[in-house]
PDB file of C-alpha atoms in Angstrom:
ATOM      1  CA  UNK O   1      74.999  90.824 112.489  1.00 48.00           C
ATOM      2  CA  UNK O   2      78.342  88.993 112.169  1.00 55.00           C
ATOM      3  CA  UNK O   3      80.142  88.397 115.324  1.00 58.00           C
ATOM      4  CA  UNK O   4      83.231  87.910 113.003  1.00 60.00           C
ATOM      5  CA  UNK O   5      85.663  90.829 112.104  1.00 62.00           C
ATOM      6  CA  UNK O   6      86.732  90.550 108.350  1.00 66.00           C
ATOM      7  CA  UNK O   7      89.872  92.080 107.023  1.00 71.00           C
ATOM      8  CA  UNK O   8      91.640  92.418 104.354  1.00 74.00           C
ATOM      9  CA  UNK O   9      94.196  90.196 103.829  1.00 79.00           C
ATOM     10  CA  UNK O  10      97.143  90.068 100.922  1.00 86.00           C
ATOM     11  CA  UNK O  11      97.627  86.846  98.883  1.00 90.00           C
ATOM     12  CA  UNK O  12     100.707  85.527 100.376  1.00 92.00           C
ATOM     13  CA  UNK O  13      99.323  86.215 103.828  1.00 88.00           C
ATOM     14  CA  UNK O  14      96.392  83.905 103.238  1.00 89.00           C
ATOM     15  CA  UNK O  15      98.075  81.500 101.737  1.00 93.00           C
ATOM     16  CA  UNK O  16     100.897  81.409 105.046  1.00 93.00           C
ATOM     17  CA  UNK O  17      97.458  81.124 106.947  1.00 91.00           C
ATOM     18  CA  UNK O  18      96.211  78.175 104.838  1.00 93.00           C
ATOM     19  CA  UNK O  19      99.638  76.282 104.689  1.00 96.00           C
ATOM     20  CA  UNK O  20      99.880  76.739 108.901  1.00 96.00           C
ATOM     21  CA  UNK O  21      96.755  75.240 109.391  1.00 94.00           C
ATOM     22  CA  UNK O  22      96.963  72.637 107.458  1.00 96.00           C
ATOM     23  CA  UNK O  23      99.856  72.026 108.905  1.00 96.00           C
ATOM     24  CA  UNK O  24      98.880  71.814 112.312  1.00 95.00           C
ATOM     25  CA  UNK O  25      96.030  69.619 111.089  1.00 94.00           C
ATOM     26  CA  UNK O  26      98.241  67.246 109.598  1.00 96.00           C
ATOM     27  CA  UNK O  27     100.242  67.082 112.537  1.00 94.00           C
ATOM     28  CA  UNK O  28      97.678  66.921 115.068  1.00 92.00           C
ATOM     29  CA  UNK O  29      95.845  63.145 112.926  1.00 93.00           C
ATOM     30  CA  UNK O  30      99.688  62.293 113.094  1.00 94.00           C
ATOM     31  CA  UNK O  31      99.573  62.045 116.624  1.00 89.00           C
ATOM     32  CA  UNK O  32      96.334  60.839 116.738  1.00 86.00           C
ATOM     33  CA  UNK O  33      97.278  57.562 114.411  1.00 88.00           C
ATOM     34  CA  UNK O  34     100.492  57.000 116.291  1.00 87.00           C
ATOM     35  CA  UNK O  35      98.631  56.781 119.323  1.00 80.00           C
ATOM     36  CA  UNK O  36      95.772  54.393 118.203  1.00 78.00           C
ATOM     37  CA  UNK O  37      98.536  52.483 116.400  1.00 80.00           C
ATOM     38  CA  UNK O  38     100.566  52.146 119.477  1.00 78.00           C
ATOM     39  CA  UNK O  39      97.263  51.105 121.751  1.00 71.00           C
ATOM     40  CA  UNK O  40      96.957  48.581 119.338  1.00 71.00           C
ATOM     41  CA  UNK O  41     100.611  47.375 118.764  1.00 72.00           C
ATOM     42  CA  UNK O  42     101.179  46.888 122.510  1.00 66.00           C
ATOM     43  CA  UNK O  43      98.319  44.451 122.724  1.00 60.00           C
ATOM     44  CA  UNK O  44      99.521  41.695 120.394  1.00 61.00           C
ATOM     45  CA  UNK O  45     102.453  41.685 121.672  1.00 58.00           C
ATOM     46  CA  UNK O  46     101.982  39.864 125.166  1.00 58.00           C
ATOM     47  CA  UNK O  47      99.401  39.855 127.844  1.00 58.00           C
ATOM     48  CA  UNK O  48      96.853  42.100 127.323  1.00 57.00           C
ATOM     49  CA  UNK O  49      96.544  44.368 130.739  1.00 60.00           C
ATOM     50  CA  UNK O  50      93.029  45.856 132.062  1.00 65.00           C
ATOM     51  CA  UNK O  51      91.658  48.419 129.580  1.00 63.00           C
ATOM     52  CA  UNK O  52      91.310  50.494 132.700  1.00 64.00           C
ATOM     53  CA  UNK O  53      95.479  50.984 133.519  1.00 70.00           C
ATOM     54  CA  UNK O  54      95.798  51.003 128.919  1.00 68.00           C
ATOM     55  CA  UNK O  55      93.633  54.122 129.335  1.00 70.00           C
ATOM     56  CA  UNK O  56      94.243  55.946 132.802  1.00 70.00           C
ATOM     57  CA  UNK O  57      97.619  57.619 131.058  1.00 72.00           C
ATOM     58  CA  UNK O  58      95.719  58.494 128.383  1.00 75.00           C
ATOM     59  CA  UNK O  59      92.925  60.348 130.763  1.00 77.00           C
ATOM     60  CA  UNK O  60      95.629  62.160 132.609  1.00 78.00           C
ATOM     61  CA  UNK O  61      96.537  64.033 129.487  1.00 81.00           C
ATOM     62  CA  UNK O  62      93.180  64.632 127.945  1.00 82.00           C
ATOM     63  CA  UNK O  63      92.395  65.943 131.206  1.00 86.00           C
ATOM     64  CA  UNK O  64      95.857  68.346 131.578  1.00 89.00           C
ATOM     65  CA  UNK O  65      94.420  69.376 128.006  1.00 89.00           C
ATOM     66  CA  UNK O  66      91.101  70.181 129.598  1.00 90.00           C
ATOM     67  CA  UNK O  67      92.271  72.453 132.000  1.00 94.00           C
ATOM     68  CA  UNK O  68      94.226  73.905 129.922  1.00 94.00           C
ATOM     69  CA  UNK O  69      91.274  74.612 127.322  1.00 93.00           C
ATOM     70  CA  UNK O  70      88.765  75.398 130.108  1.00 96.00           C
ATOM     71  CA  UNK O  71      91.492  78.347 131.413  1.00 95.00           C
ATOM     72  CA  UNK O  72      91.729  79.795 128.347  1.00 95.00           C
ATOM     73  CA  UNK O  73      88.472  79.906 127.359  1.00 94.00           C
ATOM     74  CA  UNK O  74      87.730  81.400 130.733  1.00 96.00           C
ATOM     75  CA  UNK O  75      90.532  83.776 130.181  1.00 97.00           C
ATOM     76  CA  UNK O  76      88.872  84.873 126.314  1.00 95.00           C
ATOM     77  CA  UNK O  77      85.408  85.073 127.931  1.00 95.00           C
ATOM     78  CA  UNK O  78      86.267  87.742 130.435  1.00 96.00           C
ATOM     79  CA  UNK O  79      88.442  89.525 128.232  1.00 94.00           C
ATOM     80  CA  UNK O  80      85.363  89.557 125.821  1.00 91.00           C
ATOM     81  CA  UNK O  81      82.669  90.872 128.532  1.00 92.00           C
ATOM     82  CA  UNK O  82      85.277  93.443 129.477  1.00 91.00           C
ATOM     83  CA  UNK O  83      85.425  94.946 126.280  1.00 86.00           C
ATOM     84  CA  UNK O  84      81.977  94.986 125.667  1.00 85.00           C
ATOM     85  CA  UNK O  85      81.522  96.978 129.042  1.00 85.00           C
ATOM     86  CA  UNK O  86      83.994  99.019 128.174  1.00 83.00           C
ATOM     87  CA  UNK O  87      82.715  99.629 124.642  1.00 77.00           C
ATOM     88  CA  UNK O  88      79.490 100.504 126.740  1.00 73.00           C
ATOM     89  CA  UNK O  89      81.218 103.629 128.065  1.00 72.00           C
ATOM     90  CA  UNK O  90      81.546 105.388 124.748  1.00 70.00           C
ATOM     91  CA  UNK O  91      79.861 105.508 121.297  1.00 67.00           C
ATOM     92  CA  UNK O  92      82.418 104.480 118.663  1.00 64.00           C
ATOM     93  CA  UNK O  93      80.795 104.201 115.804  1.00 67.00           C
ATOM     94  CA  UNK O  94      79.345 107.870 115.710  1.00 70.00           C
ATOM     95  CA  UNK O  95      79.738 110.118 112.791  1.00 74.00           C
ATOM     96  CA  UNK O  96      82.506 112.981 113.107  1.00 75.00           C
ATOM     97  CA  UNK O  97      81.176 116.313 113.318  1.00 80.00           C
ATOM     98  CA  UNK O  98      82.525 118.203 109.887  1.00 83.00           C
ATOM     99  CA  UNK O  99      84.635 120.906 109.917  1.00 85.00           C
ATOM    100  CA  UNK O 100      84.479 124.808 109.519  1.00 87.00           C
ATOM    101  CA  UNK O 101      86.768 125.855 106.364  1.00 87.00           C
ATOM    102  CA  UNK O 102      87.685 128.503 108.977  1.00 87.00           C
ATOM    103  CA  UNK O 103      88.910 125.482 111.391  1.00 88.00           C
ATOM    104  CA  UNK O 104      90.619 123.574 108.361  1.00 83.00           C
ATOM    105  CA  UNK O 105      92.536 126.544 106.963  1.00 81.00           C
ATOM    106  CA  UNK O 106      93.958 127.615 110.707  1.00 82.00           C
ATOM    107  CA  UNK O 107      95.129 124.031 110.709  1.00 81.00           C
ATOM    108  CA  UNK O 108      96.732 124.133 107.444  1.00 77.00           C
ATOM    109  CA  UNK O 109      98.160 127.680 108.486  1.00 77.00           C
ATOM    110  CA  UNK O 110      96.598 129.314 105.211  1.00 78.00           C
ATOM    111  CA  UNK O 111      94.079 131.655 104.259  1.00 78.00           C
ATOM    112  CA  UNK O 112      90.331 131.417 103.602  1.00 81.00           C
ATOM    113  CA  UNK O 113      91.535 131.512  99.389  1.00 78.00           C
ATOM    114  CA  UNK O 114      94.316 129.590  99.406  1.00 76.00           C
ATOM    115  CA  UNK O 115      91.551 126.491 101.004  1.00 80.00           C
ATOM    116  CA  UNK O 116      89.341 127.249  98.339  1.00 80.00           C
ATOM    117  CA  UNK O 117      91.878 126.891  95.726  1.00 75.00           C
ATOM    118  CA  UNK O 118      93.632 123.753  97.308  1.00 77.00           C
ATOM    119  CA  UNK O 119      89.827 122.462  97.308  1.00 81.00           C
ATOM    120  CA  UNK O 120      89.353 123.270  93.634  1.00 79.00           C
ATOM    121  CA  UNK O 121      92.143 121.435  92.094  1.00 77.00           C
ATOM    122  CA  UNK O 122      92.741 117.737  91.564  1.00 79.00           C
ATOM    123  CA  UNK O 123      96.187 117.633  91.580  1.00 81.00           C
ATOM    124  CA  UNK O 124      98.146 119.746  93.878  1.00 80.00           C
ATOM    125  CA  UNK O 125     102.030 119.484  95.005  1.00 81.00           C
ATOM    126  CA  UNK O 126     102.148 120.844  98.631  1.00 80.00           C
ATOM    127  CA  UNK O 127     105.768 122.160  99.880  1.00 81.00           C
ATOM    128  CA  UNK O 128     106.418 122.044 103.259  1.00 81.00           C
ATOM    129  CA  UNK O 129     108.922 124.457 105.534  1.00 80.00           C
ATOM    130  CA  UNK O 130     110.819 122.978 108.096  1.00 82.00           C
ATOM    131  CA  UNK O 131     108.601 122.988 111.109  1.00 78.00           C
ATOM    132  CA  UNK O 132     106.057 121.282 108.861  1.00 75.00           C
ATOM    133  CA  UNK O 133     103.903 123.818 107.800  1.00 75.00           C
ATOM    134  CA  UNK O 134     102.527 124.092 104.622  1.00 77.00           C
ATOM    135  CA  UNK O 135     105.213 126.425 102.559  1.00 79.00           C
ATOM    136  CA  UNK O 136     104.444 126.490  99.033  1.00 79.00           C
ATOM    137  CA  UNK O 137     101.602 125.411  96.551  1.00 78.00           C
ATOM    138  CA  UNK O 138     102.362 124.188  93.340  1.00 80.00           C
ATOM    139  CA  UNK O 139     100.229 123.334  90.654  1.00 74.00           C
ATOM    140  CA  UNK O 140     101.440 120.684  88.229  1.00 75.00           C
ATOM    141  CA  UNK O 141     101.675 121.399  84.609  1.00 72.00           C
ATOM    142  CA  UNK O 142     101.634 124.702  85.233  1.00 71.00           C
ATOM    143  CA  UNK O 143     104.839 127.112  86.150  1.00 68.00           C
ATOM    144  CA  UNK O 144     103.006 128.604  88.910  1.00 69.00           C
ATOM    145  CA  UNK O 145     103.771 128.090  92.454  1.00 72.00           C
ATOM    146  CA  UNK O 146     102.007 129.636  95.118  1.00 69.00           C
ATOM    147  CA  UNK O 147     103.187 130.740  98.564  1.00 68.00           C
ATOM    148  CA  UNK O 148     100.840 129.523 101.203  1.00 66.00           C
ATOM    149  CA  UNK O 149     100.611 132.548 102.835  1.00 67.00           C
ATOM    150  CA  UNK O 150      99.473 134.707  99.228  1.00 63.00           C
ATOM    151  CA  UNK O 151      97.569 137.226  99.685  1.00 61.00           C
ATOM    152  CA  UNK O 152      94.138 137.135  98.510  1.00 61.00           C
ATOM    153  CA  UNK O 153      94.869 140.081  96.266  1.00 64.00           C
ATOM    154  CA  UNK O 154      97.297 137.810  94.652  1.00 63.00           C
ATOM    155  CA  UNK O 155      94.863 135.227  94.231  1.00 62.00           C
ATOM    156  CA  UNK O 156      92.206 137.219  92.691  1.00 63.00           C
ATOM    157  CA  UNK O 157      95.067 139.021  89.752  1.00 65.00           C
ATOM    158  CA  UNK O 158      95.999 135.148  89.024  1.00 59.00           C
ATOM    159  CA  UNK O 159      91.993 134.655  88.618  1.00 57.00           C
ATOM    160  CA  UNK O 160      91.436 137.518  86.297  1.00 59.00           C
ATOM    161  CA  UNK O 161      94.435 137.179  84.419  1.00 55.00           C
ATOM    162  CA  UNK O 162      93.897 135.345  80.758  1.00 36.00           C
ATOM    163  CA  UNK O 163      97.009 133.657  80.999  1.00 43.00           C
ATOM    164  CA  UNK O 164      97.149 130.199  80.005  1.00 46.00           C
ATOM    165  CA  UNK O 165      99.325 129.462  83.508  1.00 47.00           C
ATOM    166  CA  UNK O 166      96.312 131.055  85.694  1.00 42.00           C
ATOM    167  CA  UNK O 167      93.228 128.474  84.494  1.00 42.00           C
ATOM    168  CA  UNK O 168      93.424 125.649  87.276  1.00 46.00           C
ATOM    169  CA  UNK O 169      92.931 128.173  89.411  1.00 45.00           C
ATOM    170  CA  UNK O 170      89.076 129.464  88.227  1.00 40.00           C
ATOM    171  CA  UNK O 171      86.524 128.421  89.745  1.00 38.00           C
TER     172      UNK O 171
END
C-alpha cells in the first residue's frame, strides 16, 4: 500500500514543479554558502571572539525554524488523524449499486424504447429543450431524428421498415 496519492499531471505542469524546486534548492545552498563564507570571513579579519557568542545568533534562528517546523508538523499530524477518523465514519470506496433501466429512463424523461435505442447506438446527437430535458434524438448519418418522447409504436414501424434510414436502429 502506497501512502502516496499519484495524479496525473500535464507536461508543463511537471516541468513548473521541477524548475520550482530546483529553484528553491538552489536558493536554499545559496544561503547556506553565504553563511559559512561569512563565519569564515569575519574571523581573519581581527580578533577572533568565543565560538560560543559566533554561534548563539546562529542557534536563535535554527531554533525560530524549529518551532516553526515542529508547529506545522503538529498542525499536518492532526489534520491527518482527523481525516482518517472521519474516513472511519463512512465507506468510500464501495461499489455503486447499478441502476434499473426503469430508474435511468425516468431520469432521462424517456421511455423504456427510446433507452434501449439510445443504448444500442454508438453515436448519438442528443437535443435538449430549454429546461434541460432531453428533446430530440438524432442519429448521425442518417436523416432521422427522433422525438424523445416517440411512441413505442413509432419505434417499432422505424424497426420493421426496410429503409436504408431505419438500420441503426435494429437490434
Amino acid at each position: 500500500m502506497s501512502l502516496l496519492i499519484r495524479s496525473q499531471q500535464s507536461r508543463l505542469g511537471r516541468a513548473v514543479d521541477v524548475l520550482l524546486t530546483l529553484s528553491a534548492w538552489a536558493a536554499m545552498a545559496y544561503l547556506l554558502v553565504q553563511g559559512v563564507a561569512s563565519l569564515l570571513a569575519s574571523g581573519r579579519h581581527g580578533p577572533r571572539p568565543a565560538l560560543v557568542a559566533e554561534i548563539m545568533p546562529t542557534l536563535d534562528t535554527l531554533l525560530i525554524y524549529l518551532l516553526v517546523a515542529l508547529g506545522l508538523g503538529t498542525i499536518l499530524l492532526a489534520w491527518a488523524k482527523y481525516n482518517e477518523r472521519r474516513a472511519g465514519w463512512y465507506q468510500r470506496r464501495s461499489r455503486m449499486p447499478d441502476i434499473a433501466e426503469e430508474t435511468l429512463a425516468a431520469n432521462f424523461q424517456v421511455s423504456l424504447a427510446i433507452l434501449d435505442c439510445l443504448q444500442r447506438q454508438q453515436v448519438l446527437i442528443l437535443h435538449n429543450g430549454e429546461d434541460g430535458a432531453l428533446a430530440a434524438i438524432e442519429l448521425p448519418g442518417t436523416a432521422l431524428r427522433l422525438p424523445a418522447l416517440a411512441s413505442d409504436e413509432l419505434l417499432e414501424s422505424l424497426r420493421s421498415e426496410e429503409a436504408p434510414s431505419a438500420e441503426p436502429l435494429a437490434g
